[in-house]
């Protein structure tokens, strides 16, 4: 079976496991990693091979050079990357190096390389195929459910000669953000998001309280972020993060198409909004028409009682 390269741009994340799950439907998954990563996790999700390249302090360019060299040597059936900022940058550079086509933001790839993209905030489904070279496809996080399939990967060290152009930008400092106890937004099983209806930054404590009671992450609409209620990295939507939790709770969010684009694949959607005509109710599995400042504390009390 032909190899399918799965590019692991940093540590092994949920999207990596999703890529391995998709790769298994296309061929034999080979992970390409940079430096020390959790190889056991890659094996658990079906990596038949792990190519280990050195981690470098030069930003993204060396990674594209390593992957391009591997593509030339191994002639894989496809290359899959996460639709993250870095994944897309590696993919773009790779496509240029190989003079190859590229598809970004796919949610699915068929065995013949046809990629499915969801465009215009979910209102249009596009099927596309790379017409020159092999399919290089970036996949949006949370597009599939990762499924384990144990393998015993062969590990191979790889090197690629870096050019001067690969060394134009260098990491000069790394600052590790202090991580709170909440799960990562894009990986959380429960997401509680607040919108403009939350009113101000202080009131977001209510959103955080509910998220914590449910063991979830906090999200925000763009209006809430733009109004300074919550930091930008928590924005959900077309120009924010894509989430697909088991439970998505929307508090004081109207349900604009750009917001839906980032959460509409959530398994169960609960909305609290005082406007019965709010478009979020078209999407919600459970809707509460009411004032979130009354509804949320009551819900929080009930959850506490049942804990
Ligand atoms: C190119 C582009 C990209 C965009 N990208 C994004 C994106 O990534 N994410 C995103 O979210 N938006 C995005 N937007 C903006 C989007 O169009 C909406 O403006 C935004 O989602 C609205 O946020 P909201 O629902 O919080 O605010 P509003 O639309 O103002 O809705 C607030 C809601 O709160 C309700 N409410 C008010 N008070 C209460 C209360 N006390 N109790 C209960 N309900 C209450 C109101 O009834 C209303 O429905 C984008 C727009 C564009 C043009």
Tab-separated table of C-alpha atoms and ligand atoms in Angstrom:
chain	number	residue	atom	x	y	z
A	1	UNK	CA	0.000	0.000	0.000
A	2	UNK	CA	1.357	3.430	-0.883
A	3	UNK	CA	2.570	5.645	1.910
A	4	UNK	CA	0.606	8.686	2.997
A	5	UNK	CA	2.712	11.297	4.759
A	6	UNK	CA	1.136	12.915	7.807
A	7	UNK	CA	3.060	16.014	8.822
A	8	UNK	CA	3.230	16.506	12.592
A	9	UNK	CA	4.253	20.148	12.771
A	10	UNK	CA	4.831	20.251	16.553
A	11	UNK	CA	3.647	17.917	19.291
A	12	UNK	CA	1.079	15.180	18.682
A	13	UNK	CA	-2.326	16.873	18.925
A	14	UNK	CA	-5.884	15.722	18.334
A	15	UNK	CA	-5.674	16.934	14.726
A	16	UNK	CA	-2.633	14.643	14.222
A	17	UNK	CA	-4.739	11.657	15.241
A	18	UNK	CA	-7.488	12.823	12.886
A	19	UNK	CA	-4.959	13.035	10.043
A	20	UNK	CA	-3.746	9.497	10.799
A	21	UNK	CA	-7.355	8.288	10.783
A	22	UNK	CA	-7.943	9.826	7.341
A	23	UNK	CA	-4.531	8.655	6.075
A	24	UNK	CA	-5.459	5.043	6.833
A	25	UNK	CA	-8.302	5.263	4.324
A	26	UNK	CA	-5.851	6.410	1.625
A	27	UNK	CA	-2.877	4.124	2.213
A	28	UNK	CA	-0.266	3.357	4.794
A	29	UNK	CA	0.252	6.309	7.195
A	30	UNK	CA	3.789	7.570	7.780
A	31	UNK	CA	4.186	10.369	10.305
A	32	UNK	CA	6.834	13.025	9.730
A	33	UNK	CA	7.926	14.506	13.054
A	34	UNK	CA	10.399	17.169	14.075
A	35	UNK	CA	12.302	16.343	17.233
A	36	UNK	CA	11.021	14.457	20.225
A	37	UNK	CA	7.283	13.715	20.108
A	38	UNK	CA	4.942	11.125	21.603
A	39	UNK	CA	5.703	8.266	19.191
A	40	UNK	CA	3.565	5.797	21.199
A	41	UNK	CA	0.480	7.901	20.434
A	42	UNK	CA	1.333	7.886	16.718
A	43	UNK	CA	1.642	4.082	16.874
A	44	UNK	CA	-1.686	3.817	18.712
A	45	UNK	CA	-3.392	5.660	15.845
A	46	UNK	CA	-1.872	3.602	13.066
A	47	UNK	CA	1.434	5.178	11.999
A	48	UNK	CA	3.248	2.400	10.121
A	49	UNK	CA	6.384	4.506	9.871
A	50	UNK	CA	7.759	7.519	11.701
A	51	UNK	CA	10.270	9.742	9.945
A	52	UNK	CA	12.149	11.744	12.556
A	53	UNK	CA	13.794	14.978	11.452
A	54	UNK	CA	15.715	17.291	13.730
A	55	UNK	CA	13.761	20.131	15.307
A	56	UNK	CA	15.224	23.410	14.155
A	57	UNK	CA	15.151	26.956	15.437
A	58	UNK	CA	14.494	28.287	11.936
A	59	UNK	CA	10.755	28.785	11.648
A	60	UNK	CA	8.681	26.879	9.088
A	61	UNK	CA	10.914	26.729	5.995
A	62	UNK	CA	13.125	23.786	7.091
A	63	UNK	CA	10.047	21.653	7.747
A	64	UNK	CA	8.861	22.190	4.169
A	65	UNK	CA	12.353	21.307	2.914
A	66	UNK	CA	12.370	18.043	4.909
A	67	UNK	CA	8.894	17.048	3.698
A	68	UNK	CA	9.742	17.955	0.080
A	69	UNK	CA	12.858	15.794	0.245
A	70	UNK	CA	10.814	12.900	1.674
A	71	UNK	CA	8.206	13.252	-1.075
A	72	UNK	CA	10.932	13.063	-3.723
A	73	UNK	CA	12.473	9.973	-2.105
A	74	UNK	CA	9.389	8.031	-1.049
A	75	UNK	CA	6.859	9.039	-3.738
A	76	UNK	CA	3.895	8.925	-1.306
A	77	UNK	CA	0.291	8.724	-2.458
A	78	UNK	CA	-0.617	11.941	-0.606
A	79	UNK	CA	0.576	14.411	2.014
A	80	UNK	CA	-1.819	15.455	4.780
A	81	UNK	CA	-1.314	18.397	7.117
A	82	UNK	CA	-3.491	20.136	9.693
A	83	UNK	CA	-5.277	23.300	8.559
A	84	UNK	CA	-3.459	25.235	11.225
A	85	UNK	CA	-1.495	28.397	10.588
A	86	UNK	CA	1.761	26.458	10.495
A	87	UNK	CA	0.337	23.441	8.657
A	88	UNK	CA	-0.936	25.694	5.871
A	89	UNK	CA	2.357	27.522	5.647
A	90	UNK	CA	4.318	24.274	5.340
A	91	UNK	CA	1.804	23.044	2.737
A	92	UNK	CA	2.115	26.239	0.669
A	93	UNK	CA	5.910	26.099	0.673
A	94	UNK	CA	5.841	22.378	-0.120
A	95	UNK	CA	3.545	22.905	-3.111
A	96	UNK	CA	5.875	25.590	-4.483
A	97	UNK	CA	8.973	23.432	-3.971
A	98	UNK	CA	7.373	20.473	-5.751
A	99	UNK	CA	5.508	22.555	-8.344
A	100	UNK	CA	2.442	20.710	-7.117
A	101	UNK	CA	-1.233	21.520	-6.569
A	102	UNK	CA	-2.548	22.166	-3.057
A	103	UNK	CA	-5.939	22.042	-1.364
A	104	UNK	CA	-6.527	23.695	1.988
A	105	UNK	CA	-9.258	23.501	4.620
A	106	UNK	CA	-10.629	20.142	3.492
A	107	UNK	CA	-12.903	18.188	5.811
A	108	UNK	CA	-12.612	14.879	3.985
A	109	UNK	CA	-10.386	13.191	1.398
A	110	UNK	CA	-11.700	10.304	-0.729
A	111	UNK	CA	-9.524	7.362	-1.749
A	112	UNK	CA	-9.051	8.905	-5.217
A	113	UNK	CA	-7.718	12.129	-3.665
A	114	UNK	CA	-10.905	14.162	-4.072
A	115	UNK	CA	-11.078	16.607	-1.180
A	116	UNK	CA	-14.271	18.030	0.274
A	117	UNK	CA	-14.185	21.657	1.358
A	118	UNK	CA	-16.911	23.546	3.104
A	119	UNK	CA	-17.075	27.068	1.710
A	120	UNK	CA	-18.981	30.272	2.418
A	121	UNK	CA	-19.395	29.474	6.090
A	122	UNK	CA	-20.928	26.076	5.500
A	123	UNK	CA	-23.462	27.009	2.830
A	124	UNK	CA	-21.524	25.445	-0.071
A	125	UNK	CA	-19.813	22.053	-0.326
A	126	UNK	CA	-16.965	21.928	-2.844
A	127	UNK	CA	-15.280	18.791	-4.163
A	128	UNK	CA	-11.802	19.446	-5.574
A	129	UNK	CA	-8.874	17.471	-6.881
A	130	UNK	CA	-5.226	18.373	-7.291
A	131	UNK	CA	-4.534	18.247	-11.028
A	132	UNK	CA	-0.759	18.485	-10.886
A	133	UNK	CA	1.310	16.155	-8.735
A	134	UNK	CA	0.140	14.273	-5.672
A	135	UNK	CA	-2.686	15.413	-3.376
A	136	UNK	CA	-1.250	17.815	-0.785
A	137	UNK	CA	-4.213	18.534	1.448
A	138	UNK	CA	-4.645	20.417	4.709
A	139	UNK	CA	-7.498	19.156	6.881
A	140	UNK	CA	-9.528	21.304	9.246
A	141	UNK	CA	-9.265	20.216	12.879
A	142	UNK	CA	-12.313	18.334	14.187
A	143	UNK	CA	-13.346	17.085	10.743
A	144	UNK	CA	-13.321	13.412	11.768
A	145	UNK	CA	-13.349	11.437	14.994
A	146	UNK	CA	-9.884	10.000	15.618
A	147	UNK	CA	-9.980	6.214	15.737
A	148	UNK	CA	-7.152	4.159	17.217
A	149	UNK	CA	-5.673	1.301	15.172
A	150	UNK	CA	-2.504	-0.005	16.759
A	151	UNK	CA	0.592	-0.347	14.594
A	152	UNK	CA	4.266	-1.024	15.245
A	153	UNK	CA	5.975	1.744	13.363
A	154	UNK	CA	9.446	1.537	11.878
A	155	UNK	CA	11.371	4.627	12.921
A	156	UNK	CA	13.723	6.265	10.431
A	157	UNK	CA	15.904	9.318	11.040
A	158	UNK	CA	15.813	11.751	8.135
A	159	UNK	CA	17.951	14.737	7.249
A	160	UNK	CA	17.636	17.316	4.534
A	161	UNK	CA	20.167	19.893	3.499
A	162	UNK	CA	18.913	23.320	4.465
A	163	UNK	CA	19.526	26.200	2.089
A	164	UNK	CA	20.313	29.762	3.153
A	165	UNK	CA	16.700	30.614	2.250
A	166	UNK	CA	15.523	28.136	4.910
A	167	UNK	CA	17.437	30.067	7.553
A	168	UNK	CA	16.045	33.546	6.984
A	169	UNK	CA	13.907	33.591	10.110
A	170	UNK	CA	14.954	32.196	13.452
A	171	UNK	CA	13.207	31.669	16.769
A	172	UNK	CA	14.989	33.888	19.286
A	173	UNK	CA	12.857	33.244	22.355
A	174	UNK	CA	10.214	30.788	23.484
A	175	UNK	CA	7.710	31.714	26.175
A	176	UNK	CA	5.478	28.964	27.482
A	177	UNK	CA	2.020	30.283	28.226
A	178	UNK	CA	0.804	29.275	31.633
A	179	UNK	CA	-1.888	26.775	30.858
A	180	UNK	CA	-5.067	26.958	32.884
A	181	UNK	CA	-6.942	23.903	34.030
A	182	UNK	CA	-9.438	24.198	31.157
A	183	UNK	CA	-9.078	21.952	28.113
A	184	UNK	CA	-7.746	23.328	24.833
A	185	UNK	CA	-10.625	24.975	22.929
A	186	UNK	CA	-10.265	22.983	19.692
A	187	UNK	CA	-9.916	19.686	21.543
A	188	UNK	CA	-12.540	20.100	24.280
A	189	UNK	CA	-15.533	17.782	24.578
A	190	UNK	CA	-17.621	20.654	25.966
A	191	UNK	CA	-17.421	24.301	24.868
A	192	UNK	CA	-19.380	27.110	26.516
A	193	UNK	CA	-19.249	30.313	24.450
A	194	UNK	CA	-20.404	33.808	25.216
A	195	UNK	CA	-21.474	36.501	22.797
A	196	UNK	CA	-22.279	40.199	22.819
A	197	UNK	CA	-25.283	39.365	25.022
A	198	UNK	CA	-22.883	38.638	27.900
A	199	UNK	CA	-22.492	42.412	28.089
A	200	UNK	CA	-18.950	42.954	29.386
A	201	UNK	CA	-15.657	41.270	30.291
A	202	UNK	CA	-16.581	40.897	33.950
A	203	UNK	CA	-19.774	39.004	33.126
A	204	UNK	CA	-17.699	36.425	31.245
A	205	UNK	CA	-17.048	34.919	34.705
A	206	UNK	CA	-20.528	33.438	34.330
A	207	UNK	CA	-19.495	31.738	31.072
A	208	UNK	CA	-16.297	30.494	32.713
A	209	UNK	CA	-18.198	29.185	35.722
A	210	UNK	CA	-20.540	27.106	33.568
A	211	UNK	CA	-17.626	25.851	31.462
A	212	UNK	CA	-15.754	24.790	34.608
A	213	UNK	CA	-18.776	22.997	36.037
A	214	UNK	CA	-19.063	21.050	32.773
A	215	UNK	CA	-15.305	20.461	32.511
A	216	UNK	CA	-15.277	22.414	29.265
A	217	UNK	CA	-13.439	25.162	27.418
A	218	UNK	CA	-14.593	28.754	27.023
A	219	UNK	CA	-15.258	30.253	23.594
A	220	UNK	CA	-16.483	33.634	22.398
A	221	UNK	CA	-18.164	35.179	19.394
A	222	UNK	CA	-16.309	37.757	17.350
A	223	UNK	CA	-18.561	40.505	18.671
A	224	UNK	CA	-17.566	39.531	22.223
A	225	UNK	CA	-13.885	39.433	21.256
A	226	UNK	CA	-14.020	42.710	19.320
A	227	UNK	CA	-15.736	44.360	22.289
A	228	UNK	CA	-12.839	43.269	24.510
A	229	UNK	CA	-14.904	40.852	26.618
A	230	UNK	CA	-12.578	37.912	25.992
A	231	UNK	CA	-9.182	37.338	24.310
A	232	UNK	CA	-8.996	36.741	20.570
A	233	UNK	CA	-7.518	33.237	20.815
A	234	UNK	CA	-10.900	32.045	22.106
A	235	UNK	CA	-12.912	33.296	19.115
A	236	UNK	CA	-15.043	30.606	17.490
A	237	UNK	CA	-16.048	30.946	13.861
A	238	UNK	CA	-14.980	31.542	10.313
A	239	UNK	CA	-12.103	33.799	11.334
A	240	UNK	CA	-11.558	32.065	14.658
A	241	UNK	CA	-11.256	28.477	15.826
A	242	UNK	CA	-13.294	25.542	14.566
A	243	UNK	CA	-14.703	23.424	17.351
A	244	UNK	CA	-16.685	20.212	17.207
A	245	UNK	CA	-17.403	19.196	20.802
A	246	UNK	CA	-19.989	16.756	22.105
A	247	UNK	CA	-21.757	19.746	23.683
A	248	UNK	CA	-21.680	23.411	22.569
A	249	UNK	CA	-23.468	25.961	24.730
A	250	UNK	CA	-24.062	29.378	23.129
A	251	UNK	CA	-24.883	32.147	25.589
A	252	UNK	CA	-26.088	35.478	24.193
A	253	UNK	CA	-24.931	34.619	20.675
A	254	UNK	CA	-27.243	35.407	17.757
A	255	UNK	CA	-25.932	32.639	15.478
A	256	UNK	CA	-24.504	34.609	12.534
A	257	UNK	CA	-23.363	32.429	9.644
A	258	UNK	CA	-19.708	33.268	10.383
A	259	UNK	CA	-20.098	32.033	13.960
A	260	UNK	CA	-21.890	28.866	12.837
A	261	UNK	CA	-18.995	28.084	10.505
A	262	UNK	CA	-16.863	27.340	13.543
A	263	UNK	CA	-19.297	25.290	15.637
A	264	UNK	CA	-22.060	23.835	13.493
A	265	UNK	CA	-20.616	20.303	13.560
A	266	UNK	CA	-20.935	20.155	17.365
A	267	UNK	CA	-22.882	17.047	18.388
A	268	UNK	CA	-25.397	18.767	20.687
A	269	UNK	CA	-26.005	22.509	20.609
A	270	UNK	CA	-27.723	24.351	23.450
A	271	UNK	CA	-28.556	28.050	23.034
A	272	UNK	CA	-29.694	30.613	25.560
A	273	UNK	CA	-30.961	33.806	23.975
A	274	UNK	CA	-33.648	36.281	24.970
A	275	UNK	CA	-34.744	36.770	21.354
A	276	UNK	CA	-36.981	33.879	20.188
A	277	UNK	CA	-36.195	34.842	16.566
A	278	UNK	CA	-32.410	34.542	17.014
A	279	UNK	CA	-30.995	32.405	14.157
A	280	UNK	CA	-29.032	30.256	16.621
A	281	UNK	CA	-32.328	28.517	17.451
A	282	UNK	CA	-32.502	27.159	13.862
A	283	UNK	CA	-29.382	25.182	14.664
A	284	UNK	CA	-29.822	24.405	18.362
A	285	UNK	CA	-30.905	20.978	19.623
A	286	UNK	CA	-32.102	22.611	22.857
A	287	UNK	CA	-33.013	26.267	23.087
A	288	UNK	CA	-33.866	28.395	26.100
A	289	UNK	CA	-35.578	31.686	25.338
A	290	UNK	CA	-34.603	33.785	28.293
A	291	UNK	CA	-32.172	36.122	29.970
A	292	UNK	CA	-28.823	34.379	30.325
A	293	UNK	CA	-28.218	36.162	33.638
A	294	UNK	CA	-31.210	34.287	35.051
A	295	UNK	CA	-30.860	31.016	33.132
A	296	UNK	CA	-27.134	30.355	33.607
A	297	UNK	CA	-27.020	30.676	37.433
A	298	UNK	CA	-30.018	28.328	37.665
A	299	UNK	CA	-28.379	25.822	35.337
A	300	UNK	CA	-25.140	26.095	37.334
A	301	UNK	CA	-27.022	25.400	40.593
A	302	UNK	CA	-28.689	22.325	39.091
A	303	UNK	CA	-25.357	20.993	37.833
A	304	UNK	CA	-23.774	21.545	41.258
A	305	UNK	CA	-26.635	19.626	42.928
A	306	UNK	CA	-26.116	16.680	40.594
A	307	UNK	CA	-22.351	16.476	41.046
B	1	LIG	C1	-15.675	38.222	7.268
B	1	LIG	C2	-16.346	38.029	8.608
B	1	LIG	C3	-15.851	37.081	9.475
B	1	LIG	C4	-16.444	36.886	10.711
B	1	LIG	N1	-15.953	35.917	11.541
B	1	LIG	C5	-16.593	35.649	12.709
B	1	LIG	C6	-16.147	34.607	13.569
B	1	LIG	O1	-15.146	33.953	13.338
B	1	LIG	N2	-16.862	34.380	14.687
B	1	LIG	C7	-17.978	35.086	15.024
B	1	LIG	O2	-18.573	34.808	16.068
B	1	LIG	N3	-18.391	36.087	14.232
B	1	LIG	C8	-17.727	36.392	13.088
B	1	LIG	N4	-18.147	37.426	12.341
B	1	LIG	C9	-19.177	38.364	12.878
B	1	LIG	C10	-20.595	37.845	12.746
B	1	LIG	O3	-21.117	38.269	11.506
B	1	LIG	C11	-21.469	38.417	13.858
B	1	LIG	O4	-21.382	39.829	13.850
B	1	LIG	C12	-21.074	37.925	15.259
B	1	LIG	O5	-20.989	36.523	15.285
B	1	LIG	C13	-22.142	38.378	16.239
B	1	LIG	O6	-21.754	38.018	17.537
B	1	LIG	P1	-22.871	37.843	18.666
B	1	LIG	O7	-23.793	36.773	18.256
B	1	LIG	O8	-22.139	37.696	19.943
B	1	LIG	O9	-23.538	39.266	18.695
B	1	LIG	P2	-24.978	39.737	18.227
B	1	LIG	O10	-25.254	39.330	16.837
B	1	LIG	O11	-25.086	41.163	18.586
B	1	LIG	O12	-25.961	38.880	19.146
B	1	LIG	C14	-26.054	39.019	20.518
B	1	LIG	C15	-27.210	38.145	20.965
B	1	LIG	O13	-27.319	38.170	22.351
B	1	LIG	C16	-28.681	38.125	22.705
B	1	LIG	N5	-28.776	38.679	24.050
B	1	LIG	C17	-28.538	39.962	24.475
B	1	LIG	N6	-28.677	40.056	25.788
B	1	LIG	C18	-29.028	38.832	26.242
B	1	LIG	C19	-29.318	38.292	27.526
B	1	LIG	N7	-29.248	39.045	28.627
B	1	LIG	N8	-29.650	36.983	27.620
B	1	LIG	C20	-29.712	36.192	26.514
B	1	LIG	N9	-29.447	36.662	25.267
B	1	LIG	C21	-29.104	37.949	25.141
B	1	LIG	C22	-29.372	38.965	21.652
B	1	LIG	O14	-30.727	38.591	21.543
B	1	LIG	C23	-28.567	38.585	20.399
B	1	LIG	O15	-29.156	37.498	19.714
B	1	LIG	C24	-17.555	37.658	11.088
B	1	LIG	C25	-18.051	38.618	10.205
B	1	LIG	C26	-17.461	38.804	8.988
B	1	LIG	C27	-18.020	39.837	8.040
